[in-house]
Each structure stands twice: as C-alpha cells, then as structure tokens.
XYZ file of C-alpha atoms in Angstrom:
695
model
C 52.835 96.517 172.609
C 51.483 92.965 172.962
C 54.886 91.730 174.175
C 54.938 94.502 176.804
C 51.528 93.344 178.038
C 52.781 89.765 178.156
C 55.777 90.889 180.236
C 53.469 92.709 182.676
C 51.270 89.623 183.040
C 54.228 87.243 183.436
C 57.189 89.357 184.648
C 59.335 86.367 185.647
C 59.267 84.727 182.202
C 62.813 84.964 180.821
C 61.832 84.164 177.239
C 59.249 86.966 177.165
C 61.885 89.358 178.515
C 64.248 88.277 175.721
C 61.634 88.927 173.064
C 60.699 92.268 174.635
C 64.347 93.280 174.429
C 64.333 92.104 170.829
C 61.340 94.374 170.134
C 63.112 97.344 171.743
C 66.140 96.586 169.576
C 63.881 96.852 166.516
C 62.807 100.296 167.739
C 66.479 101.265 168.196
C 66.055 101.667 171.951
C 69.335 100.095 172.927
C 69.400 100.977 176.621
C 65.999 99.494 177.486
C 66.712 96.484 175.265
C 69.903 95.828 177.242
C 67.909 96.033 180.504
C 65.497 93.345 179.294
C 68.323 91.034 178.226
C 70.001 91.492 181.602
C 66.757 90.619 183.410
C 66.267 87.545 181.209
C 69.778 86.304 182.041
C 69.039 86.641 185.750
C 65.640 84.937 185.500
C 66.924 81.913 183.558
C 70.684 81.475 183.693
C 70.481 78.384 181.433
C 68.660 80.061 178.532
C 70.963 80.979 175.600
C 68.365 83.263 173.986
C 69.150 86.569 175.806
C 72.881 86.053 175.247
C 72.313 85.718 171.501
C 70.158 88.847 171.227
C 72.429 90.810 173.556
C 75.365 89.881 171.309
C 73.525 91.303 168.298
C 72.828 94.512 170.226
C 76.434 94.865 171.390
C 77.783 94.243 167.907
C 75.665 97.114 166.581
C 76.969 99.339 169.405
C 80.625 98.809 168.443
C 81.248 96.301 171.239
C 82.251 93.182 169.270
C 84.490 91.843 172.035
C 81.584 91.728 174.470
C 79.319 90.413 171.715
C 81.753 87.579 171.063
C 81.687 86.584 174.741
C 77.883 86.523 174.708
C 77.873 84.391 171.559
C 80.261 81.928 173.187
C 78.014 81.756 176.257
C 74.938 81.280 174.073
C 76.579 78.339 172.310
C 77.686 76.805 175.613
C 74.167 77.034 177.035
C 72.359 75.628 174.008
C 72.284 72.118 175.502
C 70.605 73.499 178.628
C 67.368 74.521 176.914
C 64.264 73.513 178.819
C 62.445 70.479 177.499
C 59.333 72.457 176.555
C 61.424 74.720 174.320
C 62.879 73.293 171.121
C 66.644 73.062 171.051
C 66.440 74.426 167.490
C 64.547 77.551 168.533
C 67.618 79.714 168.006
C 68.208 78.246 164.565
C 64.600 78.889 163.541
C 64.677 82.485 164.752
C 65.048 85.192 162.130
C 67.882 86.695 164.144
C 70.082 83.774 163.237
C 68.900 83.901 159.648
C 69.644 87.538 159.020
C 72.551 88.377 161.327
C 75.603 86.457 160.181
C 78.181 85.708 162.832
C 80.822 85.979 160.113
C 80.530 89.780 160.345
C 81.344 89.619 164.051
C 84.400 87.444 163.478
C 85.527 89.664 160.593
C 85.253 92.819 162.695
C 87.410 91.189 165.363
C 89.949 89.962 162.801
C 89.272 86.276 163.557
C 89.121 85.087 159.936
C 90.397 81.527 160.374
C 88.359 80.997 163.528
C 85.289 82.013 161.522
C 86.172 79.352 158.949
C 86.459 76.742 161.693
C 83.065 77.684 163.150
C 81.382 77.844 159.737
C 82.644 74.459 158.581
C 81.665 72.869 161.871
C 78.163 74.366 161.658
C 77.595 72.963 158.155
C 78.744 69.494 159.199
C 76.501 69.525 162.270
C 73.424 70.559 160.250
C 73.857 70.471 156.428
C 70.278 71.696 155.855
C 70.633 74.845 157.991
C 70.769 77.837 155.657
C 72.381 80.071 158.304
C 75.313 77.667 158.568
C 75.856 77.746 154.792
C 75.653 81.551 154.757
C 78.103 81.783 157.641
C 80.572 79.591 155.734
C 80.069 81.529 152.496
C 80.870 84.796 154.270
C 83.907 83.213 155.919
C 85.293 82.208 152.503
C 85.025 85.782 151.205
C 88.636 86.824 151.818
C 90.310 83.575 150.730
C 91.753 83.527 147.187
C 90.827 80.523 144.998
C 87.733 79.846 147.134
C 85.281 81.593 144.795
C 83.511 78.353 143.805
C 83.154 77.289 147.437
C 81.852 80.714 148.499
C 79.294 81.076 145.721
C 78.175 77.445 146.132
C 77.600 77.872 149.848
C 75.628 81.043 149.114
C 73.445 79.174 146.596
C 72.701 76.418 149.120
C 71.835 79.055 151.711
C 69.386 80.702 149.291
C 67.680 77.424 148.438
C 67.278 76.473 152.098
C 66.241 79.879 153.457
C 62.695 80.900 154.434
C 61.117 84.201 153.439
C 63.180 87.136 154.692
C 63.758 90.856 154.181
C 67.527 90.838 154.021
C 68.473 92.403 150.645
C 70.443 90.151 148.284
C 73.218 92.431 147.124
C 74.042 91.778 143.441
C 77.802 91.291 143.802
C 77.470 88.368 146.228
C 77.662 85.903 143.341
C 80.504 87.731 141.576
C 83.832 85.894 141.595
C 86.120 88.868 140.950
C 88.491 89.104 143.888
C 88.541 92.879 143.426
C 84.861 93.078 144.247
C 85.388 91.012 147.382
C 88.347 92.938 148.789
C 87.840 96.555 147.719
C 84.180 96.657 146.731
C 81.745 99.163 148.214
C 80.413 96.758 150.866
C 81.283 93.668 152.839
C 80.042 90.346 151.503
C 78.620 89.190 154.813
C 75.158 89.826 156.199
C 74.864 93.267 157.674
C 73.726 94.229 161.147
C 70.762 96.259 159.898
C 68.413 93.360 159.167
C 65.183 93.165 161.184
C 64.876 90.530 163.908
C 61.137 89.933 163.506
C 59.579 88.352 160.462
C 56.496 89.803 158.822
C 55.514 92.306 156.139
C 58.412 94.686 155.908
C 60.449 96.832 153.507
C 64.147 97.591 153.763
C 66.892 99.086 151.632
C 70.609 99.616 151.862
C 73.037 101.898 150.061
C 76.787 101.288 150.016
C 79.324 103.617 148.446
C 83.079 103.584 147.851
C 85.605 106.086 146.562
C 89.348 105.617 146.487
C 92.725 105.828 144.804
C 93.398 105.135 141.130
C 89.985 106.355 140.074
C 88.284 103.667 142.139
C 84.639 104.102 142.989
C 81.599 101.929 143.351
C 78.124 101.697 144.762
C 75.432 99.152 145.319
C 71.780 99.632 146.114
C 69.537 96.809 147.275
C 65.905 96.875 148.323
C 63.899 94.004 149.738
C 60.517 93.288 151.210
C 58.083 90.697 152.449
C 54.356 90.731 151.724
C 52.171 87.838 152.818
C 53.778 84.694 151.391
C 56.167 86.497 149.075
C 59.578 88.084 149.474
C 61.628 89.972 146.920
C 64.962 91.685 146.458
C 66.143 94.095 143.748
C 69.745 95.163 143.424
C 72.153 97.191 141.324
C 75.949 97.196 141.627
C 78.744 99.172 139.972
C 82.490 99.022 140.533
C 85.326 100.546 138.559
C 89.010 101.249 138.989
C 91.764 102.532 136.725
C 94.228 100.183 138.415
C 97.764 100.864 139.554
C 99.412 100.637 136.135
C 98.651 100.898 132.434
C 95.773 98.666 131.270
C 94.992 97.452 134.811
C 91.471 98.873 134.839
C 88.200 97.069 135.553
C 84.552 98.106 135.113
C 81.741 95.908 136.407
C 77.957 96.309 136.437
C 75.542 93.797 137.954
C 71.751 93.832 138.205
C 69.624 91.196 139.867
C 66.014 90.355 140.769
C 65.178 87.709 143.357
C 61.629 86.553 144.170
C 60.610 83.869 146.652
C 57.226 82.461 147.625
C 56.074 80.159 150.402
C 53.406 78.140 148.570
C 52.597 76.185 151.723
C 54.515 75.160 154.859
C 56.217 72.375 152.892
C 56.933 74.014 149.524
C 59.105 77.047 148.791
C 59.803 78.380 145.270
C 62.223 81.063 144.096
C 63.390 82.775 140.924
C 66.459 84.890 140.287
C 67.508 86.831 137.183
C 70.935 88.403 136.860
C 72.894 90.494 134.367
C 76.656 90.873 134.741
C 78.875 92.928 132.432
C 82.611 93.434 132.829
C 85.279 95.278 130.852
C 88.826 94.735 132.073
C 92.448 94.967 131.063
C 95.361 92.832 132.222
C 94.658 92.278 135.928
C 97.449 89.829 136.600
C 100.351 90.556 138.911
C 103.574 88.719 138.042
C 106.916 88.691 139.759
C 108.376 90.753 136.922
C 106.345 93.937 137.304
C 106.921 94.772 133.621
C 105.444 91.461 132.468
C 101.966 92.584 131.429
C 100.090 93.494 128.298
C 99.392 97.135 127.498
C 96.707 96.218 124.976
C 94.900 93.084 126.198
C 91.170 93.664 126.768
C 88.410 91.374 128.015
C 84.727 92.195 127.570
C 82.250 89.810 129.193
C 78.463 89.918 129.005
C 76.490 87.359 131.004
C 72.771 86.828 131.570
C 71.471 84.169 133.952
C 68.077 82.938 135.075
C 67.779 80.537 138.010
C 64.792 78.655 139.376
C 64.925 77.084 142.824
C 62.777 74.774 144.914
C 62.724 73.505 148.477
C 60.271 70.809 149.538
C 60.040 69.378 153.057
C 57.445 66.609 153.193
C 58.311 65.857 156.837
C 60.957 66.535 159.453
C 63.219 63.767 158.105
C 63.390 64.801 154.447
C 64.406 68.031 152.717
C 64.581 68.249 148.916
C 66.141 71.142 146.986
C 66.528 71.704 143.255
C 68.252 74.343 141.155
C 67.927 75.066 137.435
C 70.243 77.535 135.660
C 70.093 78.922 132.136
C 73.075 81.073 131.241
C 74.086 83.005 128.118
C 77.691 84.160 128.057
C 79.383 86.285 125.391
C 82.990 87.369 125.654
C 85.613 89.014 123.511
C 89.354 89.123 124.024
C 91.651 91.376 122.018
C 95.399 91.925 122.215
C 98.154 93.516 120.191
C 101.922 93.200 120.364
C 104.570 94.669 118.145
C 108.295 94.466 117.678
C 109.992 97.410 116.003
C 113.599 97.835 114.930
C 115.203 100.083 112.266
C 114.595 97.538 109.483
C 111.462 95.633 110.507
C 108.102 96.062 112.170
C 106.375 92.854 113.343
C 102.767 93.121 114.622
C 100.538 90.358 116.016
C 96.852 91.094 116.671
C 94.522 88.646 118.409
C 90.736 88.793 118.353
C 88.916 85.953 120.117
C 85.134 85.720 120.470
C 83.295 83.292 122.755
C 79.599 82.552 122.382
C 78.089 80.039 124.804
C 74.838 79.025 126.432
C 74.588 76.625 129.337
C 71.776 74.732 130.982
C 72.343 73.189 134.390
C 70.029 71.108 136.557
C 70.806 69.843 140.068
C 68.697 67.978 142.602
C 69.543 67.097 146.184
C 67.848 65.293 149.095
C 68.685 65.519 152.798
C 67.599 62.635 155.008
C 67.906 62.482 158.797
C 67.832 59.265 160.754
C 69.690 59.334 164.058
C 72.594 58.980 164.497
C 73.273 59.854 160.835
C 72.453 62.438 158.203
C 72.515 61.645 154.483
C 72.776 63.785 151.358
C 72.012 62.358 147.912
C 72.241 64.369 144.731
C 72.618 64.385 140.978
C 73.260 66.974 138.311
C 73.462 67.540 134.582
C 75.104 70.351 132.606
C 74.997 70.992 128.869
C 77.167 73.769 127.490
C 77.217 74.793 123.830
C 80.231 76.980 123.190
C 81.817 78.245 119.990
C 85.126 80.100 119.882
C 86.327 82.070 116.882
C 89.910 83.274 117.092
C 91.540 85.472 114.470
C 95.305 85.973 114.649
C 96.569 88.573 112.214
C 100.311 88.828 111.602
C 101.629 91.926 109.855
C 105.234 92.329 108.665
C 106.393 95.722 107.469
C 109.771 96.074 105.762
C 110.081 99.557 104.289
C 109.701 100.439 101.510
C 107.762 97.251 100.709
C 103.994 97.188 101.319
C 102.810 95.476 104.519
C 102.469 91.698 104.421
C 99.208 90.882 106.259
C 98.451 87.234 107.086
C 95.159 86.569 108.946
C 94.580 83.103 110.423
C 91.032 82.213 111.481
C 90.660 79.338 113.952
C 87.087 78.222 114.792
C 86.815 75.876 117.770
C 83.892 74.005 119.267
C 83.996 73.504 123.054
C 80.629 71.840 123.620
C 80.703 70.184 127.028
C 78.416 67.790 128.823
C 78.713 66.763 132.407
C 76.571 64.497 134.548
C 77.189 63.447 138.121
C 75.683 61.679 141.096
C 76.843 61.536 144.691
C 76.017 60.446 148.191
C 77.367 61.726 151.518
C 76.732 60.357 154.995
C 77.437 62.185 158.252
C 77.562 59.556 160.999
C 77.857 60.566 164.652
C 79.829 57.565 165.921
C 79.906 59.119 169.391
C 78.877 62.339 171.094
C 82.243 63.881 170.192
C 83.038 62.490 166.746
C 81.529 62.480 163.276
C 82.621 60.519 160.214
C 81.871 61.824 156.723
C 81.861 59.174 153.999
C 80.838 59.761 150.413
C 81.146 58.617 146.839
C 80.705 60.625 143.663
C 80.574 59.702 139.999
C 81.318 62.160 137.196
C 81.052 61.809 133.453
C 82.761 64.680 131.640
C 82.610 64.978 127.840
C 84.204 67.330 125.312
C 84.389 66.866 121.534
C 87.890 65.328 121.792
C 88.019 64.263 125.397
C 85.983 62.169 127.820
C 86.416 61.200 131.466
C 84.480 58.910 133.796
C 85.608 59.025 137.399
C 84.531 57.648 140.747
C 85.472 59.984 143.597
C 85.584 58.604 147.161
C 85.314 60.986 150.138
C 86.311 60.335 153.740
C 86.532 62.760 156.648
C 86.624 62.808 160.433
C 85.630 65.502 162.934
C 86.736 64.642 166.465
C 86.087 66.795 169.523
C 88.986 65.304 171.510
C 88.386 67.611 174.476
C 85.972 70.510 175.045
C 88.806 72.791 173.899
C 90.330 70.747 171.048
C 88.891 69.708 167.679
C 90.716 67.511 165.154
C 89.836 67.306 161.449
C 91.131 64.793 158.898
C 90.097 64.124 155.300
C 91.083 62.426 152.050
C 89.023 62.739 148.872
C 89.054 63.031 145.094
C 86.999 65.136 142.689
C 86.931 66.261 139.066
C 86.754 69.902 138.028
C 83.647 70.500 135.964
C 82.162 73.642 134.432
C 79.736 75.587 136.622
C 77.156 78.258 135.961
C 78.192 81.318 137.996
C 80.764 79.077 139.734
C 77.972 77.506 141.819
C 76.905 73.971 142.709
C 74.727 72.502 145.452
C 77.031 69.530 146.011
C 78.742 69.835 149.441
C 81.751 72.093 148.948
C 83.823 70.652 151.789
C 84.630 67.381 153.544
C 85.342 67.666 157.273
C 86.207 71.321 156.736
C 88.529 70.864 153.732
C 87.467 72.617 150.519
C 86.776 70.425 147.462
C 86.357 72.859 144.574
C 89.031 75.121 143.090
C 89.208 77.040 139.828
C 91.319 74.486 137.985
C 91.195 73.730 134.274
C 87.948 71.920 133.381
C 88.423 68.162 133.370
C 91.237 68.229 135.951
C 91.323 65.477 138.566
C 92.362 66.484 142.085
C 93.161 64.452 145.176
C 93.409 66.243 148.505
C 94.639 65.101 151.914
C 94.517 67.153 155.090
C 94.810 67.200 158.852
C 93.999 70.118 161.164
C 93.562 70.949 164.818
C 91.806 73.890 166.485
C 92.412 74.551 170.182
C 91.098 77.046 172.726
C 93.673 77.768 175.438
C 91.394 80.057 177.460
C 88.023 81.692 176.665
C 90.011 84.512 175.038
C 92.906 82.686 173.315
C 92.311 80.560 170.195
C 94.728 78.721 167.916
C 94.798 76.302 165.024
C 97.000 74.501 162.489
C 96.108 72.968 159.113
C 98.322 70.909 156.778
C 97.076 69.918 153.322
C 98.381 68.386 150.131
C 96.631 68.512 146.783
C 97.673 66.556 143.685
C 96.158 67.868 140.453
C 96.251 66.272 136.995
C 95.056 68.632 134.295
C 94.320 67.396 130.766
C 96.349 68.662 127.819
C 94.865 67.865 124.407
C 97.190 67.978 121.388
C 96.120 67.448 117.782
C 98.828 65.550 115.911
C 99.518 65.462 112.193
C 96.832 63.512 110.382
C 94.159 64.613 112.846
C 95.026 62.200 115.645
C 94.481 63.452 119.180
C 96.909 62.955 122.045
C 95.665 63.392 125.614
C 98.135 63.699 128.470
C 97.881 64.723 132.105
C 100.191 67.392 133.441
C 100.728 67.216 137.200
C 100.655 69.931 139.810
C 101.618 69.408 143.443
C 100.140 71.884 145.940
C 100.985 72.190 149.640
C 98.995 74.703 151.644
C 99.537 75.062 155.400
C 97.763 77.517 157.667
C 97.951 78.532 161.289
C 96.565 81.164 163.605
C 96.548 82.399 167.158
C 94.019 84.992 168.325
C 93.893 86.785 171.649
C 91.024 88.892 173.043
C 92.619 90.417 176.166
C 89.635 92.632 176.976
C 86.334 93.770 175.551
C 87.889 96.464 173.344
C 91.129 94.949 172.008
C 91.825 91.994 169.716
C 95.239 90.700 168.592
C 95.689 88.135 165.848
C 98.537 86.374 164.041
C 97.853 84.336 160.900
C 100.285 82.105 159.048
C 99.978 80.922 155.446
C 102.574 78.808 153.661
C 101.903 77.745 150.088
C 104.075 75.696 147.747
C 103.045 75.041 144.149
C 105.106 72.747 141.956
C 103.633 72.431 138.440
C 105.052 70.053 135.844
C 103.632 71.803 132.795
C 104.847 71.793 129.233
C 104.264 75.559 129.183
C 107.749 76.979 129.815
C 106.318 80.338 130.892
C 105.004 78.677 134.077
C 107.510 78.574 136.972
C 108.831 75.209 138.143
C 108.029 76.052 141.771
C 106.528 78.882 143.793
C 106.917 79.098 147.570
C 105.059 81.818 149.458
C 104.970 82.672 153.146
C 102.471 85.245 154.403
C 102.263 86.215 158.069
C 99.763 88.982 158.909
C 99.629 90.523 162.393
C 96.515 92.528 163.259
C 95.362 94.689 166.158
C 91.780 95.925 166.443
C 90.498 98.435 168.988
C 86.870 99.425 169.554
C 85.661 102.452 171.492
C 82.269 102.820 173.153
C 81.631 106.108 171.342
C 81.405 104.271 168.007
C 84.946 104.751 166.707
C 87.203 101.809 165.940
C 90.615 101.256 164.432
C 92.595 98.392 162.935
C 96.295 98.003 162.245
C 97.506 95.145 160.045
C 101.185 94.379 159.396
C 101.886 91.587 156.911
C 105.236 89.932 156.221
C 105.486 88.239 152.797
C 108.333 86.096 151.497
C 108.090 84.585 148.010
C 110.552 82.435 146.057
C 110.071 81.497 142.406
C 112.135 78.861 140.602
C 112.072 78.683 136.810
C 114.305 77.494 133.996
C 114.360 80.911 132.383
C 115.348 83.053 135.367
C 116.712 80.599 137.948
C 115.575 81.676 141.436
C 113.827 84.965 142.180
C 112.936 86.102 145.685
C 111.477 89.090 147.449
C 110.738 89.760 151.108
C 108.632 92.717 152.161
C 106.255 94.089 154.790
C 102.954 95.827 154.169
C 101.062 97.985 156.653
C 97.319 98.678 156.393
C 95.341 101.036 158.630
C 91.554 101.267 159.022
C 89.571 103.894 160.921
C 85.815 103.594 161.213
C 82.772 105.053 162.905
C 79.395 103.448 163.581
C 76.692 106.100 163.430
C 74.502 105.807 166.565
C 71.196 103.914 166.494
C 72.331 101.687 163.617
C 72.080 104.489 161.082
C 75.202 103.556 159.160
C 78.953 103.011 159.070
C 81.730 105.121 157.568
C 85.235 103.738 157.093
C 88.603 105.111 155.991
C 91.065 102.436 154.847
C 94.685 102.940 153.807
C 96.417 99.943 152.230
C 100.212 99.760 151.945
C 100.430 102.983 153.921
C 104.215 103.329 153.435
C 103.918 102.986 149.643
C 106.121 99.894 149.589
C 107.169 98.524 146.195
C 107.662 94.784 145.876
C 107.702 91.824 143.499
C 104.978 89.189 143.785
C 103.353 86.536 141.593
C 99.615 86.034 142.022
C 99.578 82.491 140.535
C 97.285 83.242 137.609
C 98.424 80.065 135.847
C 96.233 78.063 138.244
C 92.953 79.581 137.161
C 90.675 78.395 134.386
C 89.902 82.007 133.421
C 92.034 84.490 135.417
C 89.959 87.577 136.070
C 90.862 88.674 139.565
C 92.905 91.469 141.014
C 95.715 90.524 143.429
C 95.147 90.812 147.200
C 97.654 93.677 147.453
C 99.466 96.005 145.057
C 102.867 97.755 145.161
C 101.631 101.258 145.939
C 99.558 103.111 148.531
C 95.759 102.987 148.211
C 93.152 105.002 150.110
C 89.453 104.079 150.278
C 86.410 105.598 151.950
C 83.284 103.452 152.405
C 79.809 104.485 153.507
C 76.873 102.258 154.423
C 73.390 103.690 154.937
C 70.359 101.521 155.808
C 66.741 102.519 155.195
C 64.156 100.540 157.134
C-alpha cells in the first residue's frame, strides 16, 4: 500500500515502479506486475532493476526464454546505474539471494553456460553468497563434483543474510541418486519471497517412479525479528534396476541463524543422515556385482558458523563441524561344486568422530581481492574387519576360520592458504595462490606446498578465455565440505580421490557468444593424480608408494535460443582415464564420449516439454579382457506443467524411453567411498514429481 502511494506521488520514478511491480508479484498479480515493469523500463532505459524482476516473473510464468533475455539485458545495463544508486543494489536485493539463476539455465538446458556464469560470478565477487549458491546449483548434475557443490553451498550459507528460503535437507547429500532422481531440484526454487521481513514459508516435494522409487521432502522456514530458521525432512528409496541395487536414505536437519548486529551473524545447523544401500556400482560387465553386499551408514553432524564484517573492506567467516559416523559393511560369496563348498563372509565396522575448524578472511583493496584461510581436522577412526572363511567337504564337518583385523585410521590435517584476485586491467583478472597442507596418518605423513595460478581474460565482449595450473592434496572432509575456494579461474580443485592423494591440474577454456541467442564453449584439462599405497612388509616395515592416474577431461557446448519458446543444445564430453594401479581389477584405460542433444519447448499456458537424445561411446582396455566397447543412444522425455499463480509444478519424466540395454562402467575405482548411482541405467524408468509451495 505504501509503495502504491509512493508511485502516485512520484509516478515518473522508475525504481518505485520496479518495486511496485515486485510487490504485485508477491501478491501473485502477474499482469499488473508486468505493467509496472514495462513502465519502469520506459521511464529509465538504463536501469537494470525492472529487467531483473521481470525475468523472475516470466520464469514463474513458464517463459524462460524471455526471462533469459531480460537477465542478459539486466547484466548489460548494470554498469549504467545512476551514481546515486549503488551498483551493488541488485546483489543486496533479496530477489538475487533467493531466486537462483541456475534454475533458469537448467530449465533452458544450458548446463555448461550456467557453469561459466557461476564461476565468473564467484571470481568477480568471492564474498557474494548468491554467486556461491549459483555455482553450487550449477555443479549439481556433474559427477565427481560433490565436494565442490557442497563446499560452495557451505560458503553461501556462511555469507548469506537472514532469509526465508527453506534449506532442503538433501542439499548437502553427496549421493548422485539424490541429485538426479530425487523428489526435487537442488537449485533455489521460484517460490521464495522477494521482500525481506517476518515471514513463514513451506514447500513439499514428492516423487514416485519405476523400480519402487519414491521420495519426499518437506521444508519449512521463517524469519522473526533478527532470527531465521529452517526445518527439513527428506526420504528417498528405490529398489534399483537389479538384485541388491536398492538404496534407502533419510535426512533431517535444523538450521538457525541470527543477526546479532549489522556486523555479526551467527548460525547453527544440526543434521542426521542415515543410509542403507546395496551394490550401487555399474560396471561394463553387467553381471559383475555383489548380490549380498550391504552398506549401512549413520551420521550425525553439528555445525556452527560465523560471519563478521567489521567494515566494507573485511569479511571474516568461520565454520566448526563435529561429526559422528558409524558404518557397517557386510558381504558374502560362495563357490559350490559337487565336492566342495567355499564361503567367505566379510563384516566390517567403522566407528569415527571428526572435529573440523576452518577460518577465512576476505580483504578488498582495489584493484585486488584477497582470501586468507586456515583449517584443522582431527579424525579418530577405528575399523574392525572380520573375514570368516568356511570350507565344507561332505561328509566332514565345516572348517570355519575367522580372521579379525582391527585397524586404526586416525587422521590429522592442518592447512593454510592465500589467494589473490588481481584485476590487471578492466578485462582481465589473475588468480594467484599458495596453500600448505600437513596430512598425517598412523603410518603415513605428507607435507605439501600447493601453488595456484589462473587467468580470466575477457578478450572481446563476446569471448572469455580461462587458463589455470595448480596443485592440491586430497584431505578428509566433514560432509564433503570446505570453505577453501573450490575452483581456480573456473577449474575445479577438489575431487573424491583417495585421502592423501596429490593432484596437479592444467586447463584452458574459451566461451564465446556468436549472437545474443547462440552460445558456445570449449574446455581442455589434464589432471595427474598420485595416490598413496601403504604396504606392511614382513617384520613390520612399511612401504609407501605412489600409484599414478592420468585424467583428460574435455568439454564443449553450443546452445541456440531461436525464439522465446524453443531452446536447442548440444553438449560434448570426452573423458580418458589411465590408471597405473597395482590392483589388476582396475582397467588400464577408459575412454568415454558422451554427446547429449536437447530440445526444450515452453508454452504460454504453463505446459512444457523436453527431449534429450544422448550418444555414448565407451572403450575399456584391461589385461584381463583386452578391449571392450559399446556404443548406444538413450532418449529421455520430460513433460511438465506449471500450475498458475506459482502454486506448484508437476512433471512426468521418462528416462531411456526405448528401454535400451547397454554396457557402461561408472568409474567407481576413482572414488574414496563409492556410494552413488550411475547417471543412467540400462532399462526404462518413469518418474512423476510434484512441488507444492505454502506461503
């Protein structure tokens, strides 16, 4: 009401018109909101504000193509803000906090373009929580980027102000199944309020699908005075596509945040995560899986967070984790012939507790930004493995031989680092950093200095180059999260390697816009990994050796938005992994080419559809089987409907619609603890999702 009065008193003020439209959007009055945004654009053609809010409105009305154009115009106009209005006004607005652009890019099928925008945003302003959240959402569909995604989410939480956007419990889960076929998208949703203040909101997401798959998550959130809170519950289960391929996951979380004063922000989060799963791996030989292997994980975590901004030049954040993790692995194999029965049973129990403390400071002094940080982790872990061998030779009694192997895996890690982001010109930024890690196990210790160097160069208004070279050591994380920068010039640093591994990565990439509706990019990277192998020799001596792994990952894309309703995209992924491991079960080389083609169409009545056709070609070289290869195509179809007035979304998704069988290896040997489902499976799957907001 007050904004309406202000508009009557000053009808030619474009900013007031923008905020009046924003208020109408809150009241779900889309038509009158659009009128106000249109008037604001006419009154001040250089103001990006109405374009941003109009994009949010159009996205909620199933017009993502038009929303994308408005976002592009808003970005282009940001340098034209009037002097009396802060250039950071858009960044400080709750609209940017709660409405993630990653959802817009995902709806349009522009996944790699979203990555490019998210990485660039973080490098431009490392203390902007919206940029970190955008990047976290953009990582959601990339395998082996769980650490980067969860770390970016943690940084976003620590840097965020009070807000009423519910924190859905599965956001910090690293299971790829939850990310790809869970009941809701990982990104921010379009139902968050645009105005800050005392408010309550809730959201319900549900999923039902093939192979006994179903899930739901419920999250409620609110703001009252200087406090905000979020409560969430998540459940996901699936029987899987074969014997012993099931997974059951439950997560509960509580998040509380308080603004003590304008400079100090405190937060607390408690989380319980329980998972029961079988053999989730997908290997090239489809019969190579265990029918009896079971994993039961129980994890409880408490996190305390702090953000302190003494002035506009300094921002300090801190994160403290305490984590208790209990796990049990059981397996059974047997060999039976007419004269002999040979049974091996494995029972392994893990009991660990971990304390982690990290501190980080951001300092701004034109033309550079600096990040300094340090961390310490102490993990007490005991493993108890019992391997029972039973030999039965009728008519003799069974010969049972249990072997109990207790192992201590206590680990300590401490690190310190510094990163500088220097704008050497208006169009280029150099990232330079140095890290030091000290990693200790009972039989193994490493001290490493890790240099970092990266370049972002805006060669032309349409072309951006990225280059980087850096080293890092894989350390244990609590919930896979750290506040150390996860990327250098847009190249990811952290992967789920074996703890103690040293990795060096080199990369070059270019992103180019041909026209306002045609986007393209190429990225070439090499990663050299040395993972430690500890062998206890006779007499108790310990031998430590590094086994090498050479990784080449190249990506490319070209996206075309021919009109406001249609989007066409082609992605290209080529991956080559060449491990030199002593484990003979690991292939000598894996080469994989994936080339998805997608078409998305959006109708003004709320319906939308997506067609995705993916070509996959994989070759595996090993000593045991020589070369194995399979080439196949997969077709996915999605039909959706946005309920008018932002009342919800319902989606029907059919994966592998032609029920295509294939052979594929999901590279589980790379992971420290493989616990993820593959991105696609060799049979048809059908899912129905429903999202309902309550505000």
